[in-house]
PDB file of C-alpha atoms and ligand atoms in Angstrom:
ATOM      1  CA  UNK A1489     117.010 118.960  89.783  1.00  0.00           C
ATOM      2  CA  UNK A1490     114.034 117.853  88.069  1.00  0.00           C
ATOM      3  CA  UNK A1491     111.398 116.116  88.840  1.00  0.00           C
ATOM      4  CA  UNK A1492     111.562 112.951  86.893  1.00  0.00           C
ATOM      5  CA  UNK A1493     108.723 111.484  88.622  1.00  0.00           C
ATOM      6  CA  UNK A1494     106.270 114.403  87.062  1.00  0.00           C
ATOM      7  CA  UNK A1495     108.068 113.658  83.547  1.00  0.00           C
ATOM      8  CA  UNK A1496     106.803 110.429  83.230  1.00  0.00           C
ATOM      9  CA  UNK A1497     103.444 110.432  84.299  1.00  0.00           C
ATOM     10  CA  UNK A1498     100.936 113.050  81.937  1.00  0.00           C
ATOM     11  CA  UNK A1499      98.664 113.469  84.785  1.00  0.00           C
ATOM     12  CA  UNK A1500      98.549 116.829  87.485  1.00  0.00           C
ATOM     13  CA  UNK A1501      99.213 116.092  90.820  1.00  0.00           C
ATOM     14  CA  UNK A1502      95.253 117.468  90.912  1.00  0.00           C
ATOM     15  CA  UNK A1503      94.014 115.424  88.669  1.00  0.00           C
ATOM     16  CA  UNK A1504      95.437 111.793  89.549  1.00  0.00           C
ATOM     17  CA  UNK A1505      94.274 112.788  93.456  1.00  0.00           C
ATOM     18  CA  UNK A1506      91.012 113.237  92.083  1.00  0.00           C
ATOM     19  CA  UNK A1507      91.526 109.900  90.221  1.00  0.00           C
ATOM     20  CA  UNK A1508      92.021 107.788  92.842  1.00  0.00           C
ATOM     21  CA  UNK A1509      89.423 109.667  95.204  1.00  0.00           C
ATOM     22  CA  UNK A1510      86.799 108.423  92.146  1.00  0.00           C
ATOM     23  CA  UNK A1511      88.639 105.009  92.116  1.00  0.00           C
ATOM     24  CA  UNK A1512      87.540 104.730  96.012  1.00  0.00           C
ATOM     25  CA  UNK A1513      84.204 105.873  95.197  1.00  0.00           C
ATOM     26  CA  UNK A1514      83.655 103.485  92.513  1.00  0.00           C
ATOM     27  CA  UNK A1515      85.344 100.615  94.961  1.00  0.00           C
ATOM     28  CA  UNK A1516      82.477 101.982  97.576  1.00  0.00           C
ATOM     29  CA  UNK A1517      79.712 101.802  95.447  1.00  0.00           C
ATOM     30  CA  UNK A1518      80.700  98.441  94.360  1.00  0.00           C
ATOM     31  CA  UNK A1519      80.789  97.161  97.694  1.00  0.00           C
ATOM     32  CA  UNK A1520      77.749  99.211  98.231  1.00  0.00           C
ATOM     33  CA  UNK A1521      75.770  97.698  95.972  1.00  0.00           C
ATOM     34  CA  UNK A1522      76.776  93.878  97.201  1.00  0.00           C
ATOM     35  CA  UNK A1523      75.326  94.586 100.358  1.00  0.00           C
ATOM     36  CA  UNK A1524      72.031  95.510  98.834  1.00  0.00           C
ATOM     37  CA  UNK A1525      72.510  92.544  96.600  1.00  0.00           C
ATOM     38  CA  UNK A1526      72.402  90.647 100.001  1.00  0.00           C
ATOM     39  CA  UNK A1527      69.758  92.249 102.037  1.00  0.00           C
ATOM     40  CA  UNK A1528      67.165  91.776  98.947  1.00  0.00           C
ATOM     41  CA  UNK A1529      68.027  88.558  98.763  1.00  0.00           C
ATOM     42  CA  UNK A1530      67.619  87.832 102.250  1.00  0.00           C
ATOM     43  CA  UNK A1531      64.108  89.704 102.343  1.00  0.00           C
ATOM     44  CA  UNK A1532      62.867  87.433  99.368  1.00  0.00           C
ATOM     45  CA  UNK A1533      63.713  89.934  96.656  1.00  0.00           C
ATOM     46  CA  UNK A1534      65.442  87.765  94.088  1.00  0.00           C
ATOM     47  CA  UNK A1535      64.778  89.935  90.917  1.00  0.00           C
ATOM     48  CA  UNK A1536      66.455  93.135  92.674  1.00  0.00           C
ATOM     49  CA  UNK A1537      69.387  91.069  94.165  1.00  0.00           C
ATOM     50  CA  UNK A1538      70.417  89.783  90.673  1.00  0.00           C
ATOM     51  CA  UNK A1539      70.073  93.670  89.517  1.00  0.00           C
ATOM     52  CA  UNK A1540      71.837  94.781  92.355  1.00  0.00           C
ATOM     53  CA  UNK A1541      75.182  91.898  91.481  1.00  0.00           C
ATOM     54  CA  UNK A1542      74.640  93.382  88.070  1.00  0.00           C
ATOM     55  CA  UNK A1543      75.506  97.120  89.424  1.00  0.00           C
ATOM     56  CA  UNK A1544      78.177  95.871  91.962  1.00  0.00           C
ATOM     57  CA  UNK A1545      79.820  93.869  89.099  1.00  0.00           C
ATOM     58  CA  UNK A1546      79.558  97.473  86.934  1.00  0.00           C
ATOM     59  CA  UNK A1547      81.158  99.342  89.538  1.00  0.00           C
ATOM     60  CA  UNK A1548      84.395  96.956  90.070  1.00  0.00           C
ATOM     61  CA  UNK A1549      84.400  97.681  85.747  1.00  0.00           C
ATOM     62  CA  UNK A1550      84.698 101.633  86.379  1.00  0.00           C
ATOM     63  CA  UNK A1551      87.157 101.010  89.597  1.00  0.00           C
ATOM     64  CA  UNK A1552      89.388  99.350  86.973  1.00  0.00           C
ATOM     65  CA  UNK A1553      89.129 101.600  84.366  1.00  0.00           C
ATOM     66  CA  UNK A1554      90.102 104.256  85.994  1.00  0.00           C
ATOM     67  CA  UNK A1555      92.676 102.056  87.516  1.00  0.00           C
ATOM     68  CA  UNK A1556      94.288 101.150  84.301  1.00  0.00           C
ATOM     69  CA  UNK A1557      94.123 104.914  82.857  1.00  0.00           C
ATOM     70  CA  UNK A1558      96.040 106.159  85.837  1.00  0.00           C
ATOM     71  CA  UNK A1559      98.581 104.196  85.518  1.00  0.00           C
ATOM     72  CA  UNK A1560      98.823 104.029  81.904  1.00  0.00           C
ATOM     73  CA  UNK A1561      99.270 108.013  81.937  1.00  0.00           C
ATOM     74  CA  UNK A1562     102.156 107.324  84.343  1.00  0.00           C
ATOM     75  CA  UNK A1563     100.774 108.353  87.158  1.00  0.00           C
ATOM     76  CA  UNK A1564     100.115 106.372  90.811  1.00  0.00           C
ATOM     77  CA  UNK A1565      96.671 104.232  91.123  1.00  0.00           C
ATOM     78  CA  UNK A1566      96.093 103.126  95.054  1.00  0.00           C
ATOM     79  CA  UNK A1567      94.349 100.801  95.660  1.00  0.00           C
ATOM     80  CA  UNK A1568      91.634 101.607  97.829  1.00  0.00           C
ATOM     81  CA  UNK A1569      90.766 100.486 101.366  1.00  0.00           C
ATOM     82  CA  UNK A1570      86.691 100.435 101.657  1.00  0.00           C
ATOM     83  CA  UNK A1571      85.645 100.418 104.895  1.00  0.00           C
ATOM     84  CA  UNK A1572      82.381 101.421 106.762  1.00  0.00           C
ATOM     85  CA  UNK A1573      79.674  99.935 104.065  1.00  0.00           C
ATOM     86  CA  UNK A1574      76.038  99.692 105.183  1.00  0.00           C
ATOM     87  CA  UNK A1575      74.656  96.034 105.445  1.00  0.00           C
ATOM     88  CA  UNK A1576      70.781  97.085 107.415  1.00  0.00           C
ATOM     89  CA  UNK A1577      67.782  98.684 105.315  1.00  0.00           C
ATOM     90  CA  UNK A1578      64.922  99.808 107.105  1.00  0.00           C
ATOM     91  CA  UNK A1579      62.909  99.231 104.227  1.00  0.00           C
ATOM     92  CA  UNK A1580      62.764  97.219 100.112  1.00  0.00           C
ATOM     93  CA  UNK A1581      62.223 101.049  98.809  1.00  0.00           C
ATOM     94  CA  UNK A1582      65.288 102.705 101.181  1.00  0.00           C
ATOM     95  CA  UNK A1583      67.534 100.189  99.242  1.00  0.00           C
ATOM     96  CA  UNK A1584      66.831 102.347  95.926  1.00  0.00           C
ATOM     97  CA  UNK A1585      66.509 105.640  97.216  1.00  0.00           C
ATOM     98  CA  UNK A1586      70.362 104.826  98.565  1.00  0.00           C
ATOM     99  CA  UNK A1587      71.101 103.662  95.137  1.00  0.00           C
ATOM    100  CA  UNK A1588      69.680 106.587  93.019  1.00  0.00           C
ATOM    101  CA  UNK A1589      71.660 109.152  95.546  1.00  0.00           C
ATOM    102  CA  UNK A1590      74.908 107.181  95.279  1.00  0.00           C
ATOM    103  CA  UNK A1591      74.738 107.100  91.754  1.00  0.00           C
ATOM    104  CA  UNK A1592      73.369 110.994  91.640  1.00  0.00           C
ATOM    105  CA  UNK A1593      76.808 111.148  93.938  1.00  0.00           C
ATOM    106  CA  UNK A1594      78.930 109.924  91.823  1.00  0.00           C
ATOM    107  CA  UNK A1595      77.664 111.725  88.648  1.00  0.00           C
ATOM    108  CA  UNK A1596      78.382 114.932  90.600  1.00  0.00           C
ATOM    109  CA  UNK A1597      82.457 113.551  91.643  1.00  0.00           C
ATOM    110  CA  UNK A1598      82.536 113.107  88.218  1.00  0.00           C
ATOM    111  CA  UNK A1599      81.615 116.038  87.364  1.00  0.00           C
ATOM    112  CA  UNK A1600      84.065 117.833  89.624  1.00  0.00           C
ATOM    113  CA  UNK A1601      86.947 116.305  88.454  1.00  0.00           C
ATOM    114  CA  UNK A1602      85.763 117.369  84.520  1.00  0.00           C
ATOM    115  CA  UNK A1603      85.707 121.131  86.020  1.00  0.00           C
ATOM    116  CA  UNK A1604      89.199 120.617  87.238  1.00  0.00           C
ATOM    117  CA  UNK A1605      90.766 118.879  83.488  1.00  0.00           C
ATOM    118  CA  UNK A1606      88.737 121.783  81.784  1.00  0.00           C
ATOM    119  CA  UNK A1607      90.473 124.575  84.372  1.00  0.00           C
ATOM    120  CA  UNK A1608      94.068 122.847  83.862  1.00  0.00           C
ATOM    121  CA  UNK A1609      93.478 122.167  80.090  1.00  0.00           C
ATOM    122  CA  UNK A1610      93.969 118.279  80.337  1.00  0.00           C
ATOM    123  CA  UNK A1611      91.979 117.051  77.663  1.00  0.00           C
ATOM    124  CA  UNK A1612      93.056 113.813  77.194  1.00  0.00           C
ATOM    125  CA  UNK A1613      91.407 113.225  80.839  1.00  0.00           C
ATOM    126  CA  UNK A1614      88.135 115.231  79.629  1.00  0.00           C
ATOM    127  CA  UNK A1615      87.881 112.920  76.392  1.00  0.00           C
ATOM    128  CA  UNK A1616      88.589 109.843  78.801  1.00  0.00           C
ATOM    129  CA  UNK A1617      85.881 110.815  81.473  1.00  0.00           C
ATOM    130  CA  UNK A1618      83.105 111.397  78.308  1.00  0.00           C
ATOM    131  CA  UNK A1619      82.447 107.472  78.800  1.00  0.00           C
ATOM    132  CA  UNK A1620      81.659 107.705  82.256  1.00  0.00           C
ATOM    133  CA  UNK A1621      79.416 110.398  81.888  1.00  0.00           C
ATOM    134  CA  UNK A1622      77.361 108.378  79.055  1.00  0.00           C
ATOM    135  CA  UNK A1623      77.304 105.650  81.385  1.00  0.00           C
ATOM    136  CA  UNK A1624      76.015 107.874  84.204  1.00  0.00           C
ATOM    137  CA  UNK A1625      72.969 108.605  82.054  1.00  0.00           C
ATOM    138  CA  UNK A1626      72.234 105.001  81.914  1.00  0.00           C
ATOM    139  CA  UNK A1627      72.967 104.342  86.096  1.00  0.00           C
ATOM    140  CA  UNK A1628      70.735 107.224  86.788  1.00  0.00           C
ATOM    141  CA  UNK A1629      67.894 106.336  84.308  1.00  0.00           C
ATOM    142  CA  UNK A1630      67.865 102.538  86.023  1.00  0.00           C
ATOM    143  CA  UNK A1631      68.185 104.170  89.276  1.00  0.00           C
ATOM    144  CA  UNK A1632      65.098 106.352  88.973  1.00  0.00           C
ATOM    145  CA  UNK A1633      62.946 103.847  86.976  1.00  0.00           C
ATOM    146  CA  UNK A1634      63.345 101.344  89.774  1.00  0.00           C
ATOM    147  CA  UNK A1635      62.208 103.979  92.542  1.00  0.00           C
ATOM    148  CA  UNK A1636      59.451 104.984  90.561  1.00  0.00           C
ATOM    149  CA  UNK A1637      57.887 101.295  90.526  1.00  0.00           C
ATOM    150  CA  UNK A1638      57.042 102.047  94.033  1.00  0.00           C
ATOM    151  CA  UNK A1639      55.034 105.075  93.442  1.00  0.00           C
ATOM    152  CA  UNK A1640      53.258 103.054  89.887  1.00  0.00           C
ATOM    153  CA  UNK A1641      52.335  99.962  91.562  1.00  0.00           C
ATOM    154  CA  UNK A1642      52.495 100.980  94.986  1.00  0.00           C
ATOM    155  CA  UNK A1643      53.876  98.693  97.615  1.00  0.00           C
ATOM    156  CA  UNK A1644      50.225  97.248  99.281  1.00  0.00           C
ATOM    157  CA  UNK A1645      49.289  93.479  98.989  1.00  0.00           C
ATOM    158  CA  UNK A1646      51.503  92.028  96.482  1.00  0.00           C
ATOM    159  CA  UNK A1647      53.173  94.891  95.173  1.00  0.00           C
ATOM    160  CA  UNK A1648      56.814  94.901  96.397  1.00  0.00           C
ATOM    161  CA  UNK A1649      56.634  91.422  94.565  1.00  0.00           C
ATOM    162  CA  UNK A1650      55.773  92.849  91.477  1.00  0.00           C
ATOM    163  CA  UNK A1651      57.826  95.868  91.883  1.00  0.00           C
ATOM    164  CA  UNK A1652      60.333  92.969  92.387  1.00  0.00           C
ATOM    165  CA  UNK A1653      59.520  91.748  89.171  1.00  0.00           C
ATOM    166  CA  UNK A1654      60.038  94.583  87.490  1.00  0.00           C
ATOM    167  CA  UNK A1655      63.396  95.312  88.377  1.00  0.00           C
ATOM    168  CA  UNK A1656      64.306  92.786  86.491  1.00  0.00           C
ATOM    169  CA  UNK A1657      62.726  93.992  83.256  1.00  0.00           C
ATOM    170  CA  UNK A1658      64.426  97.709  83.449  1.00  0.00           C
ATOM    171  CA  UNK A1659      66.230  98.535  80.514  1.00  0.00           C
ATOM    172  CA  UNK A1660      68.230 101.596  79.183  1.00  0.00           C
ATOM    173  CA  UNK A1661      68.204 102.635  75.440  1.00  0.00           C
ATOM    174  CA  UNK A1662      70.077 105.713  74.643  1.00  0.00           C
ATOM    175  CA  UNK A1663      69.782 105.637  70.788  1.00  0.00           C
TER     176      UNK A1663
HETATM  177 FE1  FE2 B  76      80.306 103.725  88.517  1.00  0.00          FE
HETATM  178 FE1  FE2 B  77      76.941 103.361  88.980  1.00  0.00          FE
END
C-alpha cells in the first residue's frame, strides 16, 4: 500500500525533523531572549531590555515561519514545549556573550539542515532557508556589536550606562 501520508506532504521525513528541531530552537531563543529582556530591566538596563523584546519578538517571527512552511509543504509542524530557560546572569556583559553564542548556535542548526536539503536535493527548502541565513548576518552583526561596547567603552564608572545607551543605537545595513 502506499504511503499516502508521504504523498501529500513535499518534505523528507529528514528534513521536516530537522524543521521542527529549528522550530524549538527558534521557540528557545525567543523565550531566551525574554528572560534577558527581564533581568536588564530589573538591573536598570532599559535600553538593552527594549533590544532584547525586539529579538524575542524576532524569534517568535522565525518560529512561525518555519511553522507555516512546514505545514504548507504538507508536512507535520509541533508545536514545541520550551522548558529549562535561564532567568539569573552573573553579570550585564554575560547577558550578550549568551546572546552572540545562541545566535552563532543557531546560524550553525541552520546550517546543518542546508547540508542535509543540498545532500537530498530539496531545493525548494534550500531557496526557503536563504532568508534565514540573510537574517543571520544581521542577528550576528547586532550580537557582536553589542559585546564589543564593553571592550570600546569599557564597563568602569558610568560605562555599562553608556554601553546601555548604545544598545539602543545598533543598527544593521546590509546594502
Ligand atoms: Fe531566529
Ligand atoms: Fe536570532
Amino acid at each position: 500500500m502506499k504511503d499516502i501520508t508521504r504523498v501529500k506532504c513535499s518534505l523528507s521525513t529528514d528534513v521536516e525533523k530537522l524543521l521542527n528541531q529549528q522550530i524549538k530552537k527558534e521557540a528557545q531563543s525567543a523565550s531566551a531572549y525574554l528572560a534577558m529582556a527581564a533581568w536588564c530591566s530589573q538591573h536598570g538596563y532599559d535600553f538593552s531590555s527594549d533590544y532584547f523584546f525586539k529579538q524575542s519578538d524576532e524569534e517568535r517571527q522565525h518560529q512561525l515561519k518555519l511553522y507555516k512552511y512546514v505545514l504548507d509543504l504538507g508536512g507535520s509542524a509541533i508545536s514545541p514545549e520550551i522548558t529549562n530557560i535561564k532567568i539569573e546572569y552573573n553579570s550585564f556583559r554575560e547577558v550578550f556573550e549568551e546572546a552572540l553564542e545562541q545566535e552563532i548556535s543557531v546560524t550553525q542548526s541552520l546550517k546543518n539542515i542546508a547540508a542535509n536539503c543540498y545532500k537530498e536535493q530539496d531545493f525548494v527548502t534550500v531557496e526557503f532557508l536563504n532568508w534565514f541565513f540573510k537574517e543571520q548576518r544581521e542577528e550576528e552583526y547586532k550580537a557582536r556589536r553589542a559585546l564589543e561596547l564593553f571592550e570600546v567603552i569599557g564597563e568602569e564608572g558610568t560605562g555599562r550606562w553608556q554601553i546601555d545607551k548604545h544598545v539602543g543605537t545598533i543598527t544593521y545595513t546590509a546594502e
